[in-house]
Coordinates of C-alpha atoms and ligand atoms in Angstrom, one line a residue:
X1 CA -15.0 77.1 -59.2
X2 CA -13.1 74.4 -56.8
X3 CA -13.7 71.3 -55.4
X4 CA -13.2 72.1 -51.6
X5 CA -11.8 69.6 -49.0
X6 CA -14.6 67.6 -47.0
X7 CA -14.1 67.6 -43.5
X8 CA -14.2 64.3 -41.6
X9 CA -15.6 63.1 -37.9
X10 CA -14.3 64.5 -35.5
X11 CA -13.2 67.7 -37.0
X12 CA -14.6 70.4 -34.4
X13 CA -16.4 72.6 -36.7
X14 CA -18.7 69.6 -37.7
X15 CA -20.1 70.3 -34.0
X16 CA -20.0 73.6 -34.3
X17 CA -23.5 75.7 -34.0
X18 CA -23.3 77.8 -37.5
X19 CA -24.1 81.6 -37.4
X20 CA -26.7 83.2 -40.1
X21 CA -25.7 84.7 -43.0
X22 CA -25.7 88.4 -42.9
X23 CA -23.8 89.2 -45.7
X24 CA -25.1 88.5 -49.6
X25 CA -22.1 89.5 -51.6
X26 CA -19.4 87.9 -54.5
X27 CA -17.8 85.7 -51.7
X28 CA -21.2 84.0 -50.4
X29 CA -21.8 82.9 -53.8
X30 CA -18.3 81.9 -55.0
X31 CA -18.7 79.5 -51.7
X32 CA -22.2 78.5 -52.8
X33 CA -20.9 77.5 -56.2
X34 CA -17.6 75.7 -54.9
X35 CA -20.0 73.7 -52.5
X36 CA -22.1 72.8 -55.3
X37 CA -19.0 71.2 -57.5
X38 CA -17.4 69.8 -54.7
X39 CA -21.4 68.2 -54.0
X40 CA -21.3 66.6 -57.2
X41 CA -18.0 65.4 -57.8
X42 CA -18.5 63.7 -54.2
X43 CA -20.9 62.5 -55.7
X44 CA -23.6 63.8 -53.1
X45 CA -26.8 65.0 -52.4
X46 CA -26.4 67.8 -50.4
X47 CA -23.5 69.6 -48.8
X48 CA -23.5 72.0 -45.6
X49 CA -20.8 74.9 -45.3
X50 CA -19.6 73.3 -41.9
X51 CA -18.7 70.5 -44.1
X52 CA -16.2 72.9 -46.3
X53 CA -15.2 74.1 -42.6
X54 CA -17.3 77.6 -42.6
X55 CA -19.4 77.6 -39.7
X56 CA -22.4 79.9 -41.7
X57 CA -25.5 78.5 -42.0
X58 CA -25.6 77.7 -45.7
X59 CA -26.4 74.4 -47.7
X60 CA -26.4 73.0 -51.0
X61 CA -29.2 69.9 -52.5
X62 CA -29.3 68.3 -54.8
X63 CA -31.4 65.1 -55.5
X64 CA -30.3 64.6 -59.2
X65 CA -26.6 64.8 -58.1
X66 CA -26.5 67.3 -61.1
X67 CA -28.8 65.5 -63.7
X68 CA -31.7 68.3 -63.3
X69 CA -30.6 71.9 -62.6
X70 CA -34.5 72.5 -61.4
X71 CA -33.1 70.1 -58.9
X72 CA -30.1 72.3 -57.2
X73 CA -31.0 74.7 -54.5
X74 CA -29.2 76.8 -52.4
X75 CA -30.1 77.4 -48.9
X76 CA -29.3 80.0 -46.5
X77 CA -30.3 80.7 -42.9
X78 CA -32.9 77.3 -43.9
X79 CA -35.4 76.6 -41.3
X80 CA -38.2 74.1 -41.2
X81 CA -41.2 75.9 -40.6
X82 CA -43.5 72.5 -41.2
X83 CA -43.3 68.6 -40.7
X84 CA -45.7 65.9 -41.4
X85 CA -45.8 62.2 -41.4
X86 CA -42.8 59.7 -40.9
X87 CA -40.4 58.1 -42.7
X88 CA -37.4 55.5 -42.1
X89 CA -34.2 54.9 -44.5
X90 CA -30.5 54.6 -44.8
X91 CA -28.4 57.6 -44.4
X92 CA -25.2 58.3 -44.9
X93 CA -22.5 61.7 -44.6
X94 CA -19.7 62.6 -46.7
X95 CA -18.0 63.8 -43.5
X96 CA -18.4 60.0 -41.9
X97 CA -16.6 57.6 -44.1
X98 CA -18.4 54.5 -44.4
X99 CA -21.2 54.8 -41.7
X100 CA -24.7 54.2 -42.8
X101 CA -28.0 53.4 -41.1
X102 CA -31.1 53.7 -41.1
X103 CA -32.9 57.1 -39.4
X104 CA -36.3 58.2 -38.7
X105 CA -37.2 61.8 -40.3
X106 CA -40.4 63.5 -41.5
X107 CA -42.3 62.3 -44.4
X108 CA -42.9 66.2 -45.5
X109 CA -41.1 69.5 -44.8
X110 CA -41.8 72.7 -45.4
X111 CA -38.7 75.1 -45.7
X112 CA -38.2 78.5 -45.6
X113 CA -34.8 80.2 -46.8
X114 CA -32.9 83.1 -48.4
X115 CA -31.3 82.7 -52.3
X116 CA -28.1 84.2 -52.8
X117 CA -29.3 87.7 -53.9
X118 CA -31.2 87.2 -49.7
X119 CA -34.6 86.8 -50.9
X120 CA -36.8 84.7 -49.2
X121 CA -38.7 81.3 -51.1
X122 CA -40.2 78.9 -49.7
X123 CA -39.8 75.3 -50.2
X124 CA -41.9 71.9 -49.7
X125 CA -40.3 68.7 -50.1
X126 CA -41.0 65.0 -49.5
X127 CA -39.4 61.8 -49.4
X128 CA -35.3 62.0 -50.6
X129 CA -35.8 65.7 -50.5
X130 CA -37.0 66.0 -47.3
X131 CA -34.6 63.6 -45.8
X132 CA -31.4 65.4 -47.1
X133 CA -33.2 69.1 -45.9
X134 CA -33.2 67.6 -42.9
X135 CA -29.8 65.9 -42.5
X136 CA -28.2 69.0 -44.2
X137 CA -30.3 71.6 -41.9
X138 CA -29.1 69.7 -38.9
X139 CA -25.9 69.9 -40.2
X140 CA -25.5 73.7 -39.5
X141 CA -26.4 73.0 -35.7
X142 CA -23.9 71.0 -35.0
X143 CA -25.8 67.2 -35.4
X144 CA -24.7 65.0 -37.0
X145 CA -27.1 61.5 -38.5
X146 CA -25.8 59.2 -35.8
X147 CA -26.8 61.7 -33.5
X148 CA -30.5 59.9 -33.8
X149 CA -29.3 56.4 -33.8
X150 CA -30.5 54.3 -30.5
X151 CA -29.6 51.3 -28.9
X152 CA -27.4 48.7 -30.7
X153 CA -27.6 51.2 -33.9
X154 CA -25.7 53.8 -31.9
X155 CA -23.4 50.9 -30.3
X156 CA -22.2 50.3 -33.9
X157 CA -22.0 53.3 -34.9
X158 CA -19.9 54.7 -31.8
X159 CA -17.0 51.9 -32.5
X160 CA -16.5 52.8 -36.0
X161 CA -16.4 56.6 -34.7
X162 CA -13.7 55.5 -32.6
X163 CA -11.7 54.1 -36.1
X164 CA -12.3 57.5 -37.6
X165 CA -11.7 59.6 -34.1
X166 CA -8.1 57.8 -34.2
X167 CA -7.7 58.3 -38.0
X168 CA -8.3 61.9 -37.9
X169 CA -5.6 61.9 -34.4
X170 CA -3.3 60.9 -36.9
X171 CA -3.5 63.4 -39.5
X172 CA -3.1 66.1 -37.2
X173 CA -0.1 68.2 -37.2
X174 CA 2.3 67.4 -33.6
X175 CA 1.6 71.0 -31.4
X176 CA 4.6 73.2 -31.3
X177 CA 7.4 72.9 -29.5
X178 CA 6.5 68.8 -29.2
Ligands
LIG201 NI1 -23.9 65.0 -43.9

């Protein structure tokens, strides 16, 4: 097991809409359990594989941050196949450096997914847990949680994505022949 690098706003593949899963085999889950470590020595609660830059659609939760293993679970091709209610709180991405605020999601979800092995479960999750299934399942399409911000929110949050846009110019290797 590794901790993997986190990509950071505005690395492309954080926009990138992530293909399914097809094949269950040693490498899926050696990424699964590579996500998971490099989830909770973040620390975070949950991790999507564009965030590790794979464009697949697979995610790792955790609520307990790695207190309860009956709390990790491992997603793949997750969709929401229910939503109820409404709730508002602060949100936050290990691929934005220090941008938080507050987002609307559903109050319940109901999720279905494959495990590793590519059997189906089901899932149903409320409060935190439906929060991060959200934010992470949004991940693998490509949005991001400022995505949802409005008005002076999303004013905010667009100048400190200009500090990061101009951060991440920086670390980029000069083209060839430059
Ligand atoms: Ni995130």
């Amino acid at each position: 097991m590794a901790v993997l690098p986190i990509r950071i706003y505005p690395d492309p593949v954080l926009r990138q809409q992530c293909r399914p899963v097809e094949d269950f085999d040693p490498a899926l889950r050696a990424l699964a359990e590579d996500m998971v470590e490099t989830m909770h020595a973040a620390p975070g609660v949950g991790l999507a594989a564009p965030q590790v830059g794979v464009a697949i659609r697979l995610a790792v939760v955790d609520v307990s941050v790695g207190k309860e293993p009956d709390s990790l679970h491992v997603l793949i091709n997750p969709r929401i196949v229910d939503r109820a209610g409404e709730q508002v709180d602060v949100e936050a991405c290990l691929s934005i450096p220090e941008l938080s605020d507050k987002v609307k999601r559903p109050r319940r979800v109901r999720v279905e997914a494959l495990d590793l092995d590519g059997k189906p479960y089901e899932l149903e999750a409320e409060a935190l847990f439906a929060r991060v299934l959200c934010h992470e399942l949004d991940h693998l399409d490509g949005i991001l949680f400022f995505d949802h911000l409005r008005g002076l929110r999303k004013e905010r949050a667009r100048r400190h994505l200009k500090r990061l846009r101009r951060a991440w110019e920086e670390r980029q290797p000069m083209p060839a022949g430059v």
